[in-house]
Amino acid sequence: MDAKIIPLHPEGAPSRQRRRQAPRGRPVSPEALREVQATLQGVLPRRDQLIEALHALQDRFHQLRTDHLAALAQWMRLSQAEVYEVASFYHHFDVVRERPDGSFEAPPALTVRVCDSLSCELAGAHELLQRLPGLLGTHVRVVPAPCLGRCHEAPVALVHQRPIGRATAAAVQATIAQGLHHEDMPAALGLDAYRAQGGYATLQACVSGQRPVEAVLQALDDSGLRGLGGAGFAAGRKWRIVRAQPAPRLMAVNIDEGEPGTFKDRHYLERDPHRFLEGMLIAAWAVGVEAIYIYLRDEYHGCRAMLARELAALQAAAPVPLPHIELRRGAGAYICGEESAMIESIEGKRGLPRLRPPYLAEAGLFGRPTLEHNFETLYWVRDIVERGPQWFASHGRRGRKGLRSFSVSGRVKQPGVKLAPAGITLRELIDEHCGGMLDGHQLYAYLPGGASGGILPARLADLPLDFDTLQPYGAFIGSAAIIVLSQHDRAVQAARNLMRFFEAESCGQCTPCRVGTSKARALIEQPRWDTALLAELSQVMREASICGLGQAAPNPVDCVIKYFAEELA
């Protein structure tokens, strides 16, 4: 029989387990606690407010000091590990550890982020990243950043919170010299102007009973509206599924468009925010939603200020009784564009995708049935209900229904958001909406769905651009982010850029994605590709990854092997 191990006092006498006199982790200094409490006035000490609290500290101190994180944990009654794991997960939080002497490194006076995603790389972002540190000096931190949502103005830099489109070193220097570090609010259509044009009349007709719920649901069905964030799930069907779940029901709106090449949501939000808000409120009414959470990516600083202003105006002069609405701020994580990762982030956690089932419609935000929608899907709801489903469905080519907002960037004369019929081809889109290819450039390849949608050669430029049309070719439309490449580009280099992005943005939760993206990136950096090993790796990632990031990350590599084999010789 094994001997029984008895815990001992320091003196050697047996004792009972002693009670811990202080919580685990570093001691909380009174000064740090006072600074945290002063900074977080107006923020509730709730777990789901953790990311908002971290933003407030980051905004004030330009970094997250470990003594502040310990104080925040005490104030929120969370473990220090819970606070630290969230703070260290998101790109826009700068966690700084204490030096041996008890001091902290001073934060940089200013941070300049330069987008190095594919559209900006084509436009010279790497050269800009190399030049800026020497020109700006050591007091300015220059860092590469994933897509900033302004691909039509590539290359793009962000001076603190101020975006610079078609950025040059001189433009960045001038912006810093002028002290222009905060983005101006866009000149969006305000509440009064929107209502003067008939805004919110459709919502009022719904709430008053003039438009029955079933009639609105049928209009959504007949229009053929599908989710425009990338998944393409039928909107009307989704409303019916969530409506059938027990109350209370919640709603989460995804405006985190981090897919490289995508900027359509920002385009519409900057111009007509109340059209989106009215569609959102119609959906909330139809489904019976009690609270709405709008998740907006952190890079859209001007949009956030504008949207907060317009929400306040709407709540002050509400045309109908409104559900509870909260505007939440992302913190720089591409994975939070995945619906369940976004839900986790709204709850104040790391953006780790959930295993399914259960699905969000059954158990989503705070464990309640949740209607999740992309911004643009809701943007079209008012027009569909007001004009009738045939108005939307009548647009389309080659048997497809509806309108599609294409974010077009790359080697075209007129990049930007192009509203075009579903089923249009890339060649038609370039000729009819983009003014053709740039002078001296010929169509060589294109990305139909951003980083994850694959790469197709010019000979497939006559395929209909819509849901379900590109899958047989190893690609998909996704968020309709079109990046056009010319004969001056190489698909191999594009794939390397995209895999570096996926490696950096993997949340790390599952091994197939965490290790797979890293291994794939290392393999394709080689002069000669081991195509057999890459094919095996692709299969594992597709079949075993938890979410769409790992499942779709192999698309660019598989397309290069399939369509651009001559570049691998």
XYZ file of N, CA and C in Angstrom, residues 390-537:
444
model
N -40.170 41.560 -56.508
C -39.824 41.471 -57.924
C -38.831 42.546 -58.340
N -38.863 43.689 -57.624
C -37.889 44.744 -57.954
C -36.470 44.210 -57.797
N -36.211 43.515 -56.705
C -34.874 42.979 -56.465
C -34.601 41.776 -57.358
N -35.569 40.873 -57.432
C -35.367 39.638 -58.193
C -35.253 39.883 -59.692
N -35.789 41.018 -60.180
C -35.777 41.284 -61.625
C -34.377 41.570 -62.152
N -33.459 41.952 -61.274
C -32.078 42.185 -61.693
C -31.347 40.846 -61.765
N -30.517 40.706 -62.716
C -29.748 39.470 -62.814
C -29.526 39.057 -64.258
N -28.522 38.275 -64.452
C -28.186 37.739 -65.774
C -27.946 36.235 -65.657
N -28.168 35.568 -66.775
C -27.892 34.123 -66.856
C -28.659 33.327 -65.798
N -29.907 33.724 -65.589
C -30.760 32.987 -64.676
C -30.554 33.291 -63.205
N -29.682 34.229 -62.885
C -29.448 34.590 -61.487
C -30.384 35.718 -61.073
N -30.634 35.855 -59.753
C -31.563 36.863 -59.249
C -30.862 37.841 -58.317
N -31.213 39.126 -58.448
C -30.795 40.115 -57.473
C -29.643 40.985 -57.915
N -29.237 41.854 -56.993
C -28.123 42.760 -57.207
C -26.947 42.311 -56.341
N -25.743 42.582 -56.803
C -24.556 42.280 -56.037
C -23.662 43.526 -55.987
N -23.122 43.777 -54.816
C -22.182 44.890 -54.644
C -20.773 44.319 -54.684
N -20.062 44.590 -55.755
C -18.713 44.067 -55.933
C -17.695 45.105 -55.466
N -16.810 44.704 -54.562
C -15.671 45.551 -54.185
C -14.543 45.215 -55.159
N -14.244 46.129 -56.053
C -13.265 45.842 -57.114
C -11.989 46.644 -56.864
N -10.862 45.950 -56.861
C -9.563 46.611 -56.717
C -8.560 45.902 -57.619
N -7.364 46.428 -57.677
C -6.344 45.829 -58.531
C -6.134 46.614 -59.804
N -5.886 45.914 -60.903
C -5.383 46.536 -62.131
C -6.494 47.036 -63.053
N -7.459 47.764 -62.528
C -8.519 48.342 -63.353
C -8.461 49.861 -63.256
N -9.043 50.536 -64.235
C -8.979 51.992 -64.261
C -9.842 52.639 -63.188
N -10.993 52.044 -62.907
C -11.936 52.652 -61.973
C -12.326 51.647 -60.881
N -11.456 51.443 -59.906
C -11.809 50.543 -58.815
C -12.878 51.171 -57.925
N -13.511 50.359 -57.091
C -14.537 50.867 -56.183
C -15.654 49.861 -56.017
N -16.733 50.297 -55.356
C -17.906 49.439 -55.178
C -18.783 49.576 -56.411
N -19.073 48.456 -57.047
C -19.857 48.437 -58.272
C -21.139 47.629 -58.038
N -22.285 48.279 -58.139
C -23.570 47.597 -58.006
C -23.951 47.060 -59.369
N -24.053 45.739 -59.474
C -24.261 45.104 -60.775
C -25.206 43.917 -60.612
N -25.787 43.452 -61.708
C -26.700 42.302 -61.621
C -25.969 41.036 -61.203
N -26.632 40.228 -60.402
C -26.098 38.907 -60.092
C -25.925 38.135 -61.389
N -24.851 37.382 -61.499
C -24.609 36.602 -62.704
C -23.784 37.311 -63.749
N -23.397 38.561 -63.496
C -22.498 39.255 -64.409
C -21.156 38.533 -64.404
N -20.421 38.608 -65.488
C -19.103 37.980 -65.537
C -18.030 38.992 -65.189
N -16.849 38.506 -64.887
C -15.758 39.425 -64.571
C -15.442 40.318 -65.768
N -15.431 39.740 -66.943
C -15.091 40.539 -68.122
C -16.108 41.663 -68.322
N -17.387 41.346 -68.119
C -18.422 42.377 -68.231
C -18.281 43.418 -67.128
N -17.961 42.967 -65.927
C -17.809 43.890 -64.806
C -16.689 44.884 -65.071
N -15.576 44.396 -65.591
C -14.446 45.285 -65.888
C -14.807 46.264 -67.004
N -15.423 45.769 -68.072
C -15.710 46.614 -69.233
C -16.841 47.604 -68.971
N -17.900 47.154 -68.272
C -19.086 47.988 -68.103
C -19.044 48.891 -66.869
N -18.281 48.500 -65.847
C -18.325 49.236 -64.586
C -16.978 49.779 -64.119
N -15.898 49.294 -64.676
C -14.577 49.681 -64.169
C -13.729 50.422 -65.201
N -14.291 50.750 -66.348
C -13.537 51.501 -67.343
C -12.453 50.715 -68.032
N -12.468 49.399 -67.887
C -11.459 48.573 -68.526
C -10.222 48.397 -67.655
N -9.256 47.659 -68.179
C -7.988 47.443 -67.486
C -7.132 48.702 -67.552
N -6.222 48.842 -66.616
C -5.260 49.942 -66.676
C -4.474 49.884 -67.982
N -4.048 51.037 -68.467
C -3.243 51.085 -69.684
C -1.971 50.250 -69.493
N -1.666 49.434 -70.474
C -0.481 48.593 -70.397
C -0.687 47.306 -69.622
N -1.917 47.052 -69.188
C -2.199 45.844 -68.415
C -3.244 45.000 -69.141
N -3.052 43.723 -69.144
C -4.005 42.773 -69.712
C -4.450 41.807 -68.620
N -5.700 41.408 -68.669
C -6.235 40.504 -67.661
C -5.448 39.197 -67.657
N -4.982 38.815 -66.479
C -4.193 37.598 -66.310
C -4.881 36.627 -65.349
N -5.448 37.163 -64.258
C -6.103 36.331 -63.255
C -6.958 37.222 -62.369
N -7.787 36.595 -61.551
C -8.604 37.389 -60.628
C -8.994 36.567 -59.414
N -9.220 37.255 -58.317
C -9.743 36.663 -57.099
C -11.219 37.035 -57.025
N -12.137 36.090 -57.086
C -13.561 36.434 -57.101
C -14.169 36.660 -55.726
N -13.476 36.215 -54.666
C -14.068 36.303 -53.327
C -13.059 36.660 -52.260
N -12.179 37.618 -52.535
C -11.183 38.006 -51.553
C -10.128 36.941 -51.344
N -9.471 36.989 -50.187
C -8.348 36.094 -49.913
C -8.750 34.629 -49.936
N -9.955 34.323 -49.473
C -10.353 32.921 -49.321
C -11.094 32.360 -50.521
N -11.390 33.182 -51.519
C -12.230 32.743 -52.632
C -11.517 32.068 -53.775
N -10.188 31.920 -53.683
C -9.443 31.271 -54.748
C -8.924 32.257 -55.783
N -8.155 31.752 -56.752
C -7.584 32.552 -57.839
C -7.903 31.847 -59.151
N -8.553 32.559 -60.060
C -8.940 31.970 -61.339
C -8.196 32.659 -62.478
N -7.893 31.918 -63.550
C -7.172 32.499 -64.682
C -8.102 33.301 -65.590
N -7.514 34.096 -66.465
C -8.288 34.949 -67.365
C -9.207 34.144 -68.265
N -8.843 32.919 -68.592
C -9.684 32.137 -69.494
C -11.027 31.767 -68.854
N -11.152 31.953 -67.519
C -12.416 31.709 -66.826
C -13.105 33.013 -66.434
N -12.824 34.067 -67.159
C -13.404 35.379 -66.845
C -14.829 35.537 -67.357
N -15.383 34.531 -67.996
C -16.754 34.607 -68.492
C -17.712 33.744 -67.675
N -17.289 33.336 -66.490
C -18.175 32.602 -65.586
C -19.092 33.591 -64.861
N -20.342 33.218 -64.589
C -21.227 34.100 -63.821
C -20.682 34.292 -62.400
N -20.634 35.541 -61.963
C -20.170 35.844 -60.616
C -21.361 35.839 -59.673
N -21.557 34.719 -58.992
C -22.682 34.631 -58.061
C -22.485 33.421 -57.161
N -23.384 33.270 -56.201
C -23.352 32.098 -55.338
C -23.509 30.823 -56.180
N -22.798 29.812 -55.811
C -22.949 28.459 -56.354
C -22.433 28.289 -57.785
N -21.883 29.324 -58.399
C -21.446 29.200 -59.790
C -19.959 28.893 -59.926
N -19.169 29.206 -58.901
C -17.716 29.077 -59.015
C -17.153 27.868 -58.287
N -17.961 27.233 -57.441
C -17.459 26.101 -56.670
C -16.894 24.976 -57.535
N -17.500 24.647 -58.676
C -16.914 23.574 -59.494
C -15.497 23.885 -59.972
N -15.100 25.149 -59.907
C -13.776 25.552 -60.379
C -12.801 25.779 -59.212
N -13.231 25.419 -57.985
C -12.363 25.565 -56.828
C -12.344 26.953 -56.248
N -13.390 27.743 -56.519
C -13.450 29.119 -56.028
C -14.874 29.422 -55.566
N -15.068 30.579 -54.941
C -16.418 30.996 -54.572
C -16.480 32.517 -54.485
N -17.706 33.056 -54.535
C -17.904 34.497 -54.594
C -17.721 35.155 -53.233
N -18.105 34.466 -52.143
C -17.913 35.015 -50.807
C -18.537 36.378 -50.644
N -17.730 37.335 -50.231
C -18.199 38.710 -50.035
C -18.095 39.548 -51.301
N -17.866 38.924 -52.443
C -17.785 39.607 -53.743
C -16.650 40.631 -53.781
N -15.516 40.236 -53.211
C -14.318 41.084 -53.248
C -13.471 40.662 -54.444
N -13.486 41.477 -55.488
C -12.804 41.144 -56.741
C -11.446 41.851 -56.777
N -10.382 41.084 -56.852
C -9.042 41.651 -57.021
C -8.526 41.199 -58.378
N -8.239 42.174 -59.252
C -7.884 41.896 -60.650
C -6.369 41.947 -60.809
N -5.812 40.894 -61.385
C -4.376 40.808 -61.638
C -4.112 40.908 -63.134
N -2.933 41.424 -63.471
C -2.549 41.560 -64.877
C -1.303 40.737 -65.171
N -0.820 40.836 -66.396
C 0.344 40.050 -66.801
C 1.606 40.463 -66.038
N 1.550 41.590 -65.348
C 2.694 42.035 -64.550
C 2.729 41.379 -63.168
N 1.719 40.607 -62.840
C 1.618 39.947 -61.538
C 1.824 38.449 -61.693
N 1.954 37.761 -60.569
C 2.103 36.324 -60.587
C 1.201 35.706 -59.523
N 0.479 34.661 -59.924
C -0.421 33.990 -58.995
C 0.350 33.366 -57.828
N 1.568 32.912 -58.089
C 2.387 32.336 -57.017
C 2.639 33.377 -55.932
N 3.001 34.591 -56.325
C 3.259 35.637 -55.344
C 1.978 36.026 -54.611
N 0.853 36.041 -55.341
C -0.426 36.343 -54.705
C -0.746 35.305 -53.642
N -0.539 34.022 -53.957
C -0.813 32.962 -52.992
C 0.074 33.089 -51.758
N 1.313 33.473 -51.946
C 2.212 33.660 -50.798
C 1.717 34.791 -49.905
N 1.281 35.882 -50.513
C 0.731 36.990 -49.723
C -0.481 36.529 -48.918
N -1.368 35.787 -49.556
C -2.603 35.363 -48.901
C -2.337 34.360 -47.789
N -1.383 33.447 -47.990
C -1.120 32.467 -46.945
C -0.425 33.103 -45.754
N 0.398 34.115 -45.979
C 0.975 34.851 -44.839
C -0.144 35.496 -44.025
N -1.136 36.007 -44.722
C -2.286 36.603 -44.042
C -3.031 35.568 -43.206
N -3.326 34.414 -43.794
C -4.057 33.378 -43.058
C -3.253 32.881 -41.854
N -1.957 32.733 -42.025
C -1.125 32.287 -40.905
C -1.199 33.280 -39.746
N -1.129 34.574 -40.060
C -1.172 35.602 -39.019
C -2.535 35.702 -38.368
N -3.595 35.410 -39.120
C -4.952 35.627 -38.620
C -5.618 34.380 -38.053
N -4.989 33.221 -38.182
C -5.556 32.025 -37.557
C -5.672 32.250 -36.055
N -6.813 31.904 -35.493
C -7.001 32.114 -34.049
C -6.185 31.138 -33.226
N -5.721 30.038 -33.838
C -4.883 29.083 -33.146
C -5.632 28.026 -32.367
N -6.963 28.045 -32.422
C -7.737 27.114 -31.609
C -7.560 25.670 -32.064
N -7.576 25.433 -33.378
C -7.500 24.052 -33.862
C -6.182 23.819 -34.611
N -5.642 22.635 -34.427
C -4.339 22.296 -34.998
C -4.326 22.317 -36.525
N -5.353 21.803 -37.220
C -5.287 21.815 -38.690
C -5.082 23.209 -39.272
N -5.704 24.212 -38.671
C -5.552 25.578 -39.180
C -4.280 26.223 -38.648
N -4.048 26.120 -37.339
C -2.880 26.767 -36.739
C -1.583 26.269 -37.363
N -1.434 24.949 -37.424
C -0.213 24.375 -37.980
C -0.273 24.337 -39.501
N -1.465 24.097 -40.038
C -1.603 23.973 -41.485
C -1.247 25.244 -42.231
N -1.722 26.394 -41.752
C -1.404 27.656 -42.438
C 0.091 27.950 -42.361
N 0.695 27.647 -41.213
C 2.132 27.882 -41.064
C 2.938 26.961 -41.984
N 2.546 25.679 -42.020
C 3.257 24.726 -42.871
C 3.064 25.060 -44.346
N 1.837 25.433 -44.720
C 1.577 25.773 -46.125
C 2.381 26.995 -46.542
N 2.440 27.989 -45.659
C 3.218 29.190 -45.984
C 4.685 28.855 -46.200
N 5.242 28.011 -45.312
C 6.647 27.623 -45.456
C 6.877 26.833 -46.751
N 5.944 25.959 -47.108
C 6.097 25.153 -48.317
C 6.052 25.999 -49.580
N 5.142 26.976 -49.636
C 5.016 27.747 -50.875
C 6.036 28.876 -50.967
N 6.775 29.133 -49.886
C 7.879 30.093 -49.972
C 9.069 29.477 -50.699
N 9.062 28.156 -50.843
C 10.173 27.467 -51.515
C 10.124 27.714 -53.024
N 11.284 27.716 -53.681
C 11.298 27.914 -55.143
C 10.493 26.859 -55.893
N 10.570 25.598 -55.410
C 9.802 24.518 -56.026
C 8.800 23.991 -54.996
N 7.561 23.849 -55.404
C 6.513 23.427 -54.486
C 6.406 21.908 -54.454
N 6.249 21.368 -53.275
C 5.952 19.952 -53.110
C 4.430 19.802 -53.248
N 3.964 19.647 -54.468
C 2.520 19.685 -54.719
C 1.781 18.511 -54.080
N 2.434 17.359 -53.989
C 1.778 16.212 -53.363
C 1.545 16.467 -51.880
N 2.540 17.013 -51.203
C 2.400 17.313 -49.774
C 1.394 18.434 -49.559
N 1.394 19.428 -50.437
C 0.421 20.521 -50.323
C -1.007 20.013 -50.519
N -1.188 19.063 -51.423
C -2.522 18.498 -51.633
C -2.996 17.735 -50.404
N -2.093 16.994 -49.783
C -2.452 16.257 -48.562
C -2.781 17.223 -47.437
N -1.984 18.274 -47.307
C -2.221 19.283 -46.276
C -3.549 19.992 -46.496
